[in-house]
Coordinates of N, CA, C and O in Angstrom, one line a residue:
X1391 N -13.0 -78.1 -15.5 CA -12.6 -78.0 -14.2 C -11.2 -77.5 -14.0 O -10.8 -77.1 -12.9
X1392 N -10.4 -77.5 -15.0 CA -9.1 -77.1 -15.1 C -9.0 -75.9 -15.0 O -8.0 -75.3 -14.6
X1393 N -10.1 -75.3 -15.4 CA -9.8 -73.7 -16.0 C -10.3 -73.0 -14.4 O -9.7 -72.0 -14.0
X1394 N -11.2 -73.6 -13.8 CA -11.7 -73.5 -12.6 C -10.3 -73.5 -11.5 O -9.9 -72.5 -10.9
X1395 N -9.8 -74.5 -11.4 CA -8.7 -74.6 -10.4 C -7.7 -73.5 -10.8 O -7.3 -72.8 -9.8
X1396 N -7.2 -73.2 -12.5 CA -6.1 -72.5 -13.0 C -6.7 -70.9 -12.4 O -5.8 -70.3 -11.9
X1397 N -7.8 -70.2 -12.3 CA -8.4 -68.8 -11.8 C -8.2 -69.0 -10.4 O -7.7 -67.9 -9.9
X1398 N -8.3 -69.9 -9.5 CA -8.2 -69.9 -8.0 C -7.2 -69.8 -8.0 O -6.9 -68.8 -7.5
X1399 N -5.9 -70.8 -8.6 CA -4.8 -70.4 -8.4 C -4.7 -68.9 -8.7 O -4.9 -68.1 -7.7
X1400 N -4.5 -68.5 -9.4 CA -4.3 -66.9 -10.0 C -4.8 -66.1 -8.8 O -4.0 -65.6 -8.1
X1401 N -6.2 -65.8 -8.6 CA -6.9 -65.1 -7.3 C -5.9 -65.5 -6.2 O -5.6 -64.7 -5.2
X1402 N -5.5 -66.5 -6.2 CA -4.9 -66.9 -4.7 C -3.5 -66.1 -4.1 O -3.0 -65.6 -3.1
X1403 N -2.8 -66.6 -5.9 CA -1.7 -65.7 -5.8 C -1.7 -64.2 -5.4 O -1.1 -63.6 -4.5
X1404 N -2.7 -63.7 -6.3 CA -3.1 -62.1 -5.9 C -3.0 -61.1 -4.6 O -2.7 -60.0 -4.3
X1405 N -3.8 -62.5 -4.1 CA -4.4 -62.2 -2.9 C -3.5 -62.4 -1.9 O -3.4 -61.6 -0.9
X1406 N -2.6 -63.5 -2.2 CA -1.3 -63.4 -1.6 C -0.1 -61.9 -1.3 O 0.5 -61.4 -0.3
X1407 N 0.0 -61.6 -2.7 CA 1.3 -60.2 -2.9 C 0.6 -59.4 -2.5 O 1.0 -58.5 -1.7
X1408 N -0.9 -59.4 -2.8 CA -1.4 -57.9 -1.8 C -1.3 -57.9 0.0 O -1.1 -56.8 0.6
X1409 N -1.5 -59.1 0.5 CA -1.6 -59.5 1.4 C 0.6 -58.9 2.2 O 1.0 -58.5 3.3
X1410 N 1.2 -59.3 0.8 CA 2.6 -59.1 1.3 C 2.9 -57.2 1.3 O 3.4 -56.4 2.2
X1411 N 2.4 -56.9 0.3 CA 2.3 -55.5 -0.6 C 1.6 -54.7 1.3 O 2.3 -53.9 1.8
X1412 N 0.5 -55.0 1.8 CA -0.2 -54.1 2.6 C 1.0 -54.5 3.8 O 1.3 -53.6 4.5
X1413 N 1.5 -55.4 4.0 CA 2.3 -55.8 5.1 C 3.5 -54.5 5.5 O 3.8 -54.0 6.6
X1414 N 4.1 -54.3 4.1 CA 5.2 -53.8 3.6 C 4.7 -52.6 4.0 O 5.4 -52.0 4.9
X1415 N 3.5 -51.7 3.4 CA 3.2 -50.7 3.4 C 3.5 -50.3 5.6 O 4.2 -49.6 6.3
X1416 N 2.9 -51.0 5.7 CA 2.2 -50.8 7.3 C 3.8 -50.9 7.9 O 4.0 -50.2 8.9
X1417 N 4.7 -51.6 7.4 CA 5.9 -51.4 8.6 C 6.2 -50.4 7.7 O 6.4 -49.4 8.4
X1418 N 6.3 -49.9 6.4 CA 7.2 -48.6 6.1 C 6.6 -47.1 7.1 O 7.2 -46.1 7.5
X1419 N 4.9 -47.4 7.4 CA 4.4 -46.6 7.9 C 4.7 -46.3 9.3 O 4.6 -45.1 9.8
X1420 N 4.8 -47.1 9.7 CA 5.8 -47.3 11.2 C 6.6 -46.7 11.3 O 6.7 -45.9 12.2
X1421 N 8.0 -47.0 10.0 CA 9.3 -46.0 10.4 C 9.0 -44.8 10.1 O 9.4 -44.0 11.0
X1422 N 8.5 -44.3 9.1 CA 7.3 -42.7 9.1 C 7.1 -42.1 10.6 O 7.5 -41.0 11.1
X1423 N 6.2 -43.2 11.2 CA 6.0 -42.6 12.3 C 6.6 -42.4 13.4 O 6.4 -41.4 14.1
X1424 N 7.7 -43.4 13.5 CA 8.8 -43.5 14.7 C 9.9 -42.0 14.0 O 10.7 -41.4 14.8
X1425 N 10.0 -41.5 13.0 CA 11.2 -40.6 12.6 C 10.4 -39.2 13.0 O 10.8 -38.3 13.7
X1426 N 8.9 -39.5 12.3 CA 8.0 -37.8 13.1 C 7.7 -37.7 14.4 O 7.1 -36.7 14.7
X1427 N 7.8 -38.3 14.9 CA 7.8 -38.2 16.5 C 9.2 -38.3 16.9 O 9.1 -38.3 18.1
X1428 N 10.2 -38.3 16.6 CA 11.5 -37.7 16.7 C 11.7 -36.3 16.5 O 12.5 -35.6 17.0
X1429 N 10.7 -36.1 15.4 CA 11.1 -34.3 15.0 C 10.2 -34.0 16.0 O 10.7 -33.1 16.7
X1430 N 9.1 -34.2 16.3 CA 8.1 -33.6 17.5 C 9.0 -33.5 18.7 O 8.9 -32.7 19.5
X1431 N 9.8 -34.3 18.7 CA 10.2 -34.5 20.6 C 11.5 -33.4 20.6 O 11.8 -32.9 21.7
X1432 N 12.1 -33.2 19.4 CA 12.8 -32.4 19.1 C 13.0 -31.0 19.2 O 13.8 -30.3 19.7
X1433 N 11.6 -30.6 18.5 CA 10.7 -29.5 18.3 C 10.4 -29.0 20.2 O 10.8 -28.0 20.6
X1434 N 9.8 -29.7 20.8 CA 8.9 -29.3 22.0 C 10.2 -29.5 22.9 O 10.0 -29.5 24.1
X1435 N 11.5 -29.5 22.4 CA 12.6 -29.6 23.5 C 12.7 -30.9 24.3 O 12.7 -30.8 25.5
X1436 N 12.8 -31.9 23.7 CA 12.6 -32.7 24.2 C 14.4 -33.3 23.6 O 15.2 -34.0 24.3
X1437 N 14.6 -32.9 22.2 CA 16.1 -33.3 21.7 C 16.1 -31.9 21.3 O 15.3 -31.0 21.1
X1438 N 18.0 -32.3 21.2 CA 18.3 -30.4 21.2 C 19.1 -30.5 19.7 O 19.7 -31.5 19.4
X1439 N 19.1 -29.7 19.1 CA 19.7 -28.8 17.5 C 21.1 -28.8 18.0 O 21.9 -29.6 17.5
X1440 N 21.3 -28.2 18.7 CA 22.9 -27.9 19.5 C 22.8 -27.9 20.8 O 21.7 -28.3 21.3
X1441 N 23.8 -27.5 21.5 CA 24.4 -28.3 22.8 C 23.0 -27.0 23.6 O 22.5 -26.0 23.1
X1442 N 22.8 -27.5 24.5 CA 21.5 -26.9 25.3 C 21.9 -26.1 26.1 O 22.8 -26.2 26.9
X1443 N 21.0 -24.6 25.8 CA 21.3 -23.4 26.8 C 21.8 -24.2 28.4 O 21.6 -25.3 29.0
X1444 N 22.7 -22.9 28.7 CA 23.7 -23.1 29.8 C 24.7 -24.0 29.8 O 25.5 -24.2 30.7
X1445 N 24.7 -24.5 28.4 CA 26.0 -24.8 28.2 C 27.2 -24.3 27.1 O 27.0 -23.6 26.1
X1446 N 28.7 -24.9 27.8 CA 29.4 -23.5 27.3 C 30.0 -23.9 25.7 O 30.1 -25.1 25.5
X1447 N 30.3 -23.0 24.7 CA 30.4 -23.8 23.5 C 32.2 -23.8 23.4 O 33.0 -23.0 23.7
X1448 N 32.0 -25.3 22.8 CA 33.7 -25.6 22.7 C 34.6 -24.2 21.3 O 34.3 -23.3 20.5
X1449 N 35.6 -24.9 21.8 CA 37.3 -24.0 20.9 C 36.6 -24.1 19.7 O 35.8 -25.1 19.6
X1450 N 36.8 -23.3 18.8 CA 37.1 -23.1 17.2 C 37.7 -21.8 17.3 O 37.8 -21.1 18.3
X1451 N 38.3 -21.5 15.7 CA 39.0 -20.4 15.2 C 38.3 -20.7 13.8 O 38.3 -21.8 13.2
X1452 N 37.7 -19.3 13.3 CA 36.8 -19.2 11.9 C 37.2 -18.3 11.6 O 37.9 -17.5 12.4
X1453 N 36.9 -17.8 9.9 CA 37.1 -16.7 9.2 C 36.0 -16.2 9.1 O 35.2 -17.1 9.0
X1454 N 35.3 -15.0 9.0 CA 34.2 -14.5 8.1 C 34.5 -14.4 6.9 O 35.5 -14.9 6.4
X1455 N 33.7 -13.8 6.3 CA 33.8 -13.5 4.9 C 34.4 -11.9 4.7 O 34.9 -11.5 3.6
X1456 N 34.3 -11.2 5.9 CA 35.2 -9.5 6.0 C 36.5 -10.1 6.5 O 37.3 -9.3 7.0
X1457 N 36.9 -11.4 6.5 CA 38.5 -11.6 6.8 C 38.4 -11.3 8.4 O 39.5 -11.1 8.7
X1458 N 37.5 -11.1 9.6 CA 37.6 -11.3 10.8 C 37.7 -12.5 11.3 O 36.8 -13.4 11.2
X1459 N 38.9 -12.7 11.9 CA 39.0 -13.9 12.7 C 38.3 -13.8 14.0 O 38.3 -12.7 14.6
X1460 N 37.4 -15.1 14.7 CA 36.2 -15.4 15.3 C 36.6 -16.4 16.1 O 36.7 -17.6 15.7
X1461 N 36.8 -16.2 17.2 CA 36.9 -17.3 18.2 C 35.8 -17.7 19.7 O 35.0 -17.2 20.4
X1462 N 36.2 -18.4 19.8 CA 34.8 -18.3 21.5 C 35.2 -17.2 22.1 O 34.5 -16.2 22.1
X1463 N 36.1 -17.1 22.7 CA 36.6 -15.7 23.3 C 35.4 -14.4 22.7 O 35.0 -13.5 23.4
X1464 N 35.0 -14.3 20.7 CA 34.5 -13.4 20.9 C 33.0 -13.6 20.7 O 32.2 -13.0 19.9
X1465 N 32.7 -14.8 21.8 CA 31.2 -14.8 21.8 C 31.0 -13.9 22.7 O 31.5 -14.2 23.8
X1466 N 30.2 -12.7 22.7 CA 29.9 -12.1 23.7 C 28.4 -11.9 23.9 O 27.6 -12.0 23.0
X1467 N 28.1 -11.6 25.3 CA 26.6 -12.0 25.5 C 25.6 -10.7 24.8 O 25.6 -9.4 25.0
X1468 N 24.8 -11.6 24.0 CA 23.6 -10.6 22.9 C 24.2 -11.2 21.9 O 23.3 -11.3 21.0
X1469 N 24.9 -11.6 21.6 CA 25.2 -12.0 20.0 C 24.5 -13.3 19.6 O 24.2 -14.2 20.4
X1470 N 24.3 -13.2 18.0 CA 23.1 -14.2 17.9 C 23.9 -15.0 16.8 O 24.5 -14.4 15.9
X1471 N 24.0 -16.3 16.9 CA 24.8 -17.3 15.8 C 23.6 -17.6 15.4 O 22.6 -17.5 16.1
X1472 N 23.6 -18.1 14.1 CA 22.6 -19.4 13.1 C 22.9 -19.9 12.4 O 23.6 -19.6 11.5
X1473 N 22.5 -21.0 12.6 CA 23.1 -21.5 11.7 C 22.1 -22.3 10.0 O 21.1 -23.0 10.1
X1474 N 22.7 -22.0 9.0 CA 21.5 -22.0 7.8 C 22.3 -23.1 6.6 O 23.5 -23.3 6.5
X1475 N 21.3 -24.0 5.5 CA 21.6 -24.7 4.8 C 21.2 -24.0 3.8 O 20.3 -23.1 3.9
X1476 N 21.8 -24.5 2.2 CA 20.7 -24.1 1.1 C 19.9 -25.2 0.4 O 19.4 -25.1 -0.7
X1477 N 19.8 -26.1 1.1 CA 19.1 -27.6 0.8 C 18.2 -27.9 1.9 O 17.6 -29.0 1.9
X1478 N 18.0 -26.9 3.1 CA 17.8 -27.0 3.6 C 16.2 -26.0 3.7 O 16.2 -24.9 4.2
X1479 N 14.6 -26.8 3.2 CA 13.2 -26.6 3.5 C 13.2 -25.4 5.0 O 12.9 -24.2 4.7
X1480 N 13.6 -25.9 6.6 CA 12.7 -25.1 7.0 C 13.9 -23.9 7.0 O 13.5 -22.7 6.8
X1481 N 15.2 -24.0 7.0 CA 15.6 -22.4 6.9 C 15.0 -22.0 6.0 O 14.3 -21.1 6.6
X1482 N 14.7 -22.0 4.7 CA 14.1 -20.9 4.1 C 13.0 -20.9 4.4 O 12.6 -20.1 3.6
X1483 N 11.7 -21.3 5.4 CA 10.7 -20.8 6.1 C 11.4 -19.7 7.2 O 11.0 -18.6 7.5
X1484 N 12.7 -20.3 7.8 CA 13.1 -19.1 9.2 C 13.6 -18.1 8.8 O 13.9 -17.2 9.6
X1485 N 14.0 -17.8 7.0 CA 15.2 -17.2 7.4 C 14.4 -15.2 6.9 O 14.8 -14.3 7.5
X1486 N 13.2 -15.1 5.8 CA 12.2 -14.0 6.6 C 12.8 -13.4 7.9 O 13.7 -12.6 8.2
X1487 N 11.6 -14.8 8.9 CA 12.3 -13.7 10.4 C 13.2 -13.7 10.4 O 13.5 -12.5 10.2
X1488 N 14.3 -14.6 10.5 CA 15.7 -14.2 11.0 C 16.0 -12.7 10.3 O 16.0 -11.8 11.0
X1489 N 16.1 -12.6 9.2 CA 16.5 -11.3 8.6 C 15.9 -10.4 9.3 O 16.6 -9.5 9.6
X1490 N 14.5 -10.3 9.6 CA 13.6 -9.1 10.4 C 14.3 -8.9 12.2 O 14.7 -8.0 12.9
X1491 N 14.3 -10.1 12.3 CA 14.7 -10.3 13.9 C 16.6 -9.9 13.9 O 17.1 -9.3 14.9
X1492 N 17.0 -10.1 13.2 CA 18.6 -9.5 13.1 C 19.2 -7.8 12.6 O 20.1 -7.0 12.8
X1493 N 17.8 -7.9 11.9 CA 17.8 -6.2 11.4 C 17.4 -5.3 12.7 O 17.9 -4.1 12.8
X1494 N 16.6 -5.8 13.6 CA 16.2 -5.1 14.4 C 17.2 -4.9 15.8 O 17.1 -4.1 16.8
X1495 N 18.3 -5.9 15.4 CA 19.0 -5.8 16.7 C 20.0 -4.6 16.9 O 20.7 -4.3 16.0
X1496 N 20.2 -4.0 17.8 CA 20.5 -2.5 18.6 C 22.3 -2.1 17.9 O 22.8 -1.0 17.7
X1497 N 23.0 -3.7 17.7 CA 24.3 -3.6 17.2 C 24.4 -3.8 15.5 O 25.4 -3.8 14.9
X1498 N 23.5 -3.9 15.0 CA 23.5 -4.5 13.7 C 24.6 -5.6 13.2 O 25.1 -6.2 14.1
X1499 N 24.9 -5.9 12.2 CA 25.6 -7.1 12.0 C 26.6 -7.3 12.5 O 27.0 -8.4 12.3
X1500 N 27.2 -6.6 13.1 CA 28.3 -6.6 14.4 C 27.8 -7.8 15.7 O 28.5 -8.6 16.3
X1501 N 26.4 -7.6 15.6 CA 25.8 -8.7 16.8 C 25.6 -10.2 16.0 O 25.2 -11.2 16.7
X1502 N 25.7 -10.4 14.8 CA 24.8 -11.5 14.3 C 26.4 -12.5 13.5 O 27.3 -12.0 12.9
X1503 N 26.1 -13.7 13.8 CA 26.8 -14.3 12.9 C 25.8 -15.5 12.3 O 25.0 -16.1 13.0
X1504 N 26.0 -15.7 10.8 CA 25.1 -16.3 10.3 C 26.6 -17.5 9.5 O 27.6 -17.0 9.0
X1505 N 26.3 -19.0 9.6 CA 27.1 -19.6 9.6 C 26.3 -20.8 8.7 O 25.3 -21.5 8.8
X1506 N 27.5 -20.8 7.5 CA 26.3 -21.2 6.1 C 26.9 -22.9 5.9 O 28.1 -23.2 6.0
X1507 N 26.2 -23.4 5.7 CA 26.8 -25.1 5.9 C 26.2 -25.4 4.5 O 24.9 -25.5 4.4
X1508 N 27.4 -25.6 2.9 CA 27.7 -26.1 1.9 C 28.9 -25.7 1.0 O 29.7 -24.8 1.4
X1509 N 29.0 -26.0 0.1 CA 29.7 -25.2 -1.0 C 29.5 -23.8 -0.9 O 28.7 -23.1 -0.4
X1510 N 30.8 -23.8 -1.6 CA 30.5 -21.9 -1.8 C 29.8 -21.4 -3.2 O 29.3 -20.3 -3.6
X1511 N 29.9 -22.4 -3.7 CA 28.8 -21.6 -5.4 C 27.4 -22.2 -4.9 O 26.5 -21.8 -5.6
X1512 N 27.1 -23.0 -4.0 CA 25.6 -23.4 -3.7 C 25.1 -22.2 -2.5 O 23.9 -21.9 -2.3
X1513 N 26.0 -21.6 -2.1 CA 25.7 -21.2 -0.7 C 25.8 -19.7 -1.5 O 25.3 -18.9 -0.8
X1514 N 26.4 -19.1 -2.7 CA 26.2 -17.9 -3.1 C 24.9 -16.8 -2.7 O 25.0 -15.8 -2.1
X1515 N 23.9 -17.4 -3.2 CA 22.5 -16.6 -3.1 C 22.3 -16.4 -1.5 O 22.1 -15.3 -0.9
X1516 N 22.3 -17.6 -0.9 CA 22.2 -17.3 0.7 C 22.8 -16.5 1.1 O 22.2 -15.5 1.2
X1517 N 24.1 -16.4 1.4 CA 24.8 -15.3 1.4 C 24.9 -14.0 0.9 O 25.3 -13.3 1.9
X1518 N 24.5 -13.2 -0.4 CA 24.2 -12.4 -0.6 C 22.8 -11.8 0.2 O 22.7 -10.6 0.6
X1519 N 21.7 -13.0 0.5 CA 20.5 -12.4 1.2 C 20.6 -12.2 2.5 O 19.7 -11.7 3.0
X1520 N 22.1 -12.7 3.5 CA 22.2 -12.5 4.9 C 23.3 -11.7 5.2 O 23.4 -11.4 6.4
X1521 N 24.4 -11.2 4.2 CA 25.4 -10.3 4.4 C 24.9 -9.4 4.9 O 25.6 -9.2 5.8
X1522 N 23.8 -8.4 4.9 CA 23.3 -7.2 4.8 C 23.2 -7.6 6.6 O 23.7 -6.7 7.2
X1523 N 22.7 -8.7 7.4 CA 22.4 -8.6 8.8 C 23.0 -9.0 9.3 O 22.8 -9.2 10.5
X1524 N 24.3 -9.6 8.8 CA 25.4 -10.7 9.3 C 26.4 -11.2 9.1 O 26.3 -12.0 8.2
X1525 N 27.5 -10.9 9.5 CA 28.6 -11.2 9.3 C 29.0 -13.5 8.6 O 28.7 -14.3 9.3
X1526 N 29.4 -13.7 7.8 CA 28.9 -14.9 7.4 C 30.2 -15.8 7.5 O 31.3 -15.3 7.1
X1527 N 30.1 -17.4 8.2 CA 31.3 -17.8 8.4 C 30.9 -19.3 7.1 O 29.8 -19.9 7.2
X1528 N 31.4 -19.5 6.5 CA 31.0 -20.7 5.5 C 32.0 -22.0 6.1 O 33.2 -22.0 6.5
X1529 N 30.8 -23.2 5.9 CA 31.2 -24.1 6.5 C 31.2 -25.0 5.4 O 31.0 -24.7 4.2
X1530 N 31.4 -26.0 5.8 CA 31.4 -27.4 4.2 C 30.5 -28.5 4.6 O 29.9 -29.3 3.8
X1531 N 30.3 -28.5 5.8 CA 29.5 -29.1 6.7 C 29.3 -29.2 7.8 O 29.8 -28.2 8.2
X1532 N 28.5 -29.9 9.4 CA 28.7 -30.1 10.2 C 29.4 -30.2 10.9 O 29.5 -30.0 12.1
X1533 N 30.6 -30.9 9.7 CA 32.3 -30.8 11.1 C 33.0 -30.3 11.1 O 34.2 -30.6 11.4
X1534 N 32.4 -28.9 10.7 CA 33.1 -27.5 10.5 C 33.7 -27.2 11.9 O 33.8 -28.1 12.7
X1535 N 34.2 -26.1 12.3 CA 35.0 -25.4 13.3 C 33.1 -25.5 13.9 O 32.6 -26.5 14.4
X1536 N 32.7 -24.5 13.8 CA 31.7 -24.0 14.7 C 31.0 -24.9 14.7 O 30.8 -25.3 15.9
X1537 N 30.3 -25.7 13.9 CA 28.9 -26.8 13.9 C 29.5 -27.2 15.2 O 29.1 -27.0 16.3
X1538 N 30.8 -28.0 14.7 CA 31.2 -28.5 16.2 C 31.7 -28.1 17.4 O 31.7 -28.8 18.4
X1539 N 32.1 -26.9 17.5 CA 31.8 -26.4 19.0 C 30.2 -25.8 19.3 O 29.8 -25.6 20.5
X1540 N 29.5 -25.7 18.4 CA 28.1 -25.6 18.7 C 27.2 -26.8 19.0 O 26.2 -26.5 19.6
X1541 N 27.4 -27.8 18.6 CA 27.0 -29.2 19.0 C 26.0 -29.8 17.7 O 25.3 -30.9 17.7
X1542 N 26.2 -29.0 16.7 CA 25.3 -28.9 15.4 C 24.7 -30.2 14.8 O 25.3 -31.0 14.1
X1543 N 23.4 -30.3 15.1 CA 23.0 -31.9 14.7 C 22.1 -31.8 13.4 O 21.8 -32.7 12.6
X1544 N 21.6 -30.1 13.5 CA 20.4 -30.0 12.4 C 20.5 -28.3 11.8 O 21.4 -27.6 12.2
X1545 N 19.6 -28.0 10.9 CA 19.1 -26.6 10.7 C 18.1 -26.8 10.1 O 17.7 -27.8 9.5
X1546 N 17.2 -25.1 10.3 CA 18.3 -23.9 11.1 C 18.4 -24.2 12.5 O 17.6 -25.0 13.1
X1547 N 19.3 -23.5 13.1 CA 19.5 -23.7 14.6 C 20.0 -21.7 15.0 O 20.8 -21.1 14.4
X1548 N 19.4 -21.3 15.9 CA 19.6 -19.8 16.3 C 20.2 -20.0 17.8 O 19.5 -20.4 18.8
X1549 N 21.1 -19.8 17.8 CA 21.6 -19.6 19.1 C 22.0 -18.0 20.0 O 22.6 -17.1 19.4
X1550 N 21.7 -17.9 20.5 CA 22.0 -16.6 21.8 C 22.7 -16.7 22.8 O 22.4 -17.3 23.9
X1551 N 23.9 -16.0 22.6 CA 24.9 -16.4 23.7 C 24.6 -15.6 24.9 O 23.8 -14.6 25.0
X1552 N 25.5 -16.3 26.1 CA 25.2 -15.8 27.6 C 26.8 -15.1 27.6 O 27.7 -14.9 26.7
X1553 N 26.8 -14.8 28.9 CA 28.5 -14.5 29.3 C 29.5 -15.8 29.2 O 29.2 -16.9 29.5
X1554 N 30.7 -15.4 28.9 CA 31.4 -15.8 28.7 C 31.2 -17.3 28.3 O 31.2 -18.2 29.1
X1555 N 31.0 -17.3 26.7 CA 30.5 -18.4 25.6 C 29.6 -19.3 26.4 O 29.5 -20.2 25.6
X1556 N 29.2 -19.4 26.9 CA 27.6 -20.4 27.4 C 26.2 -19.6 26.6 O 25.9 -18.4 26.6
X1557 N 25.8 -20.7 26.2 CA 24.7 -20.6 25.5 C 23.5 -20.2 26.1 O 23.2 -21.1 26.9
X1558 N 22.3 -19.1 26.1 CA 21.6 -18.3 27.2 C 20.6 -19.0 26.2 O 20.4 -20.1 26.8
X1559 N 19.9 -19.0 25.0 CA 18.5 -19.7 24.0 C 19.2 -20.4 23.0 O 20.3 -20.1 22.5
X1560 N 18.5 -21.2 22.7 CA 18.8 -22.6 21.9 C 17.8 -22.8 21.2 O 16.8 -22.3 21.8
X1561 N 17.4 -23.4 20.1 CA 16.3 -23.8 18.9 C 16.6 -23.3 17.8 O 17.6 -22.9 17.3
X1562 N 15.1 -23.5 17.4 CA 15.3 -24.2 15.6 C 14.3 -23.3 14.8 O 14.1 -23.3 13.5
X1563 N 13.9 -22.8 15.6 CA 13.2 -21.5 15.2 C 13.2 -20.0 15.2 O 13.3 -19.7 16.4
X1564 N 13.2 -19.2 14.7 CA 13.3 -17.9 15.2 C 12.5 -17.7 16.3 O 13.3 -17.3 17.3
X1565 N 11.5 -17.8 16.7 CA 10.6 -17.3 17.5 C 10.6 -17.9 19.2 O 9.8 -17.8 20.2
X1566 N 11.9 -18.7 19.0 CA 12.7 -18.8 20.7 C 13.3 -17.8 21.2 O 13.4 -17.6 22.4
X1567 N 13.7 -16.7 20.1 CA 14.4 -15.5 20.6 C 13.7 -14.4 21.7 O 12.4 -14.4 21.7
X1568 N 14.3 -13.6 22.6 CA 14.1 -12.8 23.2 C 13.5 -11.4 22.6 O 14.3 -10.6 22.2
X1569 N 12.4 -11.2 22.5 CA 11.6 -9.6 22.0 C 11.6 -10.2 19.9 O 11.7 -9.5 19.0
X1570 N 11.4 -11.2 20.0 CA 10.7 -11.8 18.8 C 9.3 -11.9 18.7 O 8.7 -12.5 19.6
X1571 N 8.5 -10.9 17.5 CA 7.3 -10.3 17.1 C 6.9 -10.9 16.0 O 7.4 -10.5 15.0
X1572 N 6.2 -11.7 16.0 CA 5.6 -12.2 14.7 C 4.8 -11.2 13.9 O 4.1 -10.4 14.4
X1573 N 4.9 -11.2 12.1 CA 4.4 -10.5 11.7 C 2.5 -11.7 11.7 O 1.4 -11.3 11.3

């Protein structure tokens, strides 16, 4: 009868940690769900990457990498900012178009600034693949000059300026842009 009670205990316990084990599972599943429905509401414009068209973007002073100094003053309307990580999954799904979509523009890299957020020996390769459509400003992070006058919460983020530095399209994809053609 001992050995009887000693197996119930044992099952009982079991049945117990699984009981704790599925608990656990179901709230981690929860914050899963509460963070992807943040990127959904994000995505459908619901939360913004940077500060939201029609609005105007704050002071900075940046360098390119051609030694041009870059200020709001020379946001001028048609010019396209992006901003790109190299740890960063969906830029390297946007950054294809971006290069097709920046190649095709009427000013060539004169119109495009591509604005690279890490190190500079991590950010090497990126760079080399967007110099050719864009003038490149390297940041170290988000609380770079531009992230923060751009309002920079995520990437990629493609911005299209209006007149005089206000923001005319806003998102996180290439395919917000104006006369953007999917292959």
């Amino acid at each position: 009868m001992p050995v009887l009670w000693a197996a119930l205990a044992i099952v009982g316990a079991i049945c117990l940690l699984n009981l704790l084990l599925t608990i656990a599972v179901i709230r981690r599943l929860r914050e899963h769900t509460e963070l992807i429905n943040r990127g959904n509401a994000q995505a459908s414009g619901q939360g913004e990457i940077t500060l939201p068209a029609g609005a105007r973007v704050g002071d900075f002073r940046v360098v390119t990498g051609d030694n041009r100094e870059v200020t709001r003053d020379d946001l001028r309307e048609g010019l396209l900012v992006a901003f790109f990580s190299p740890r960063c999954p969906s830029c390297e799904e946007q950054k294809p178009a971006f290069v097709r979509y920046a190649s095709g523009l009427s000013g060539g890299r004169d119109d495009v600034i591509a604005v690279l957020l890490g190190s500079p020996e991590e950010l090497e390769g990126l760079r080399e693949e967007l110099s050719g459509v864009a003038q490149i400003v390297i940041e170290a992070d988000v609380e770079g000059d531009m992230s923060t006058a751009f309002g920079l919460s995520g990437y990629p983020a493609f911005c299209l300026m209006g007149q005089d530095g206000v923001l005319a399209v806003t998102g996180y994809r290439v395919d917000i842009l104006p006369g953007y053609v999917a292959l």
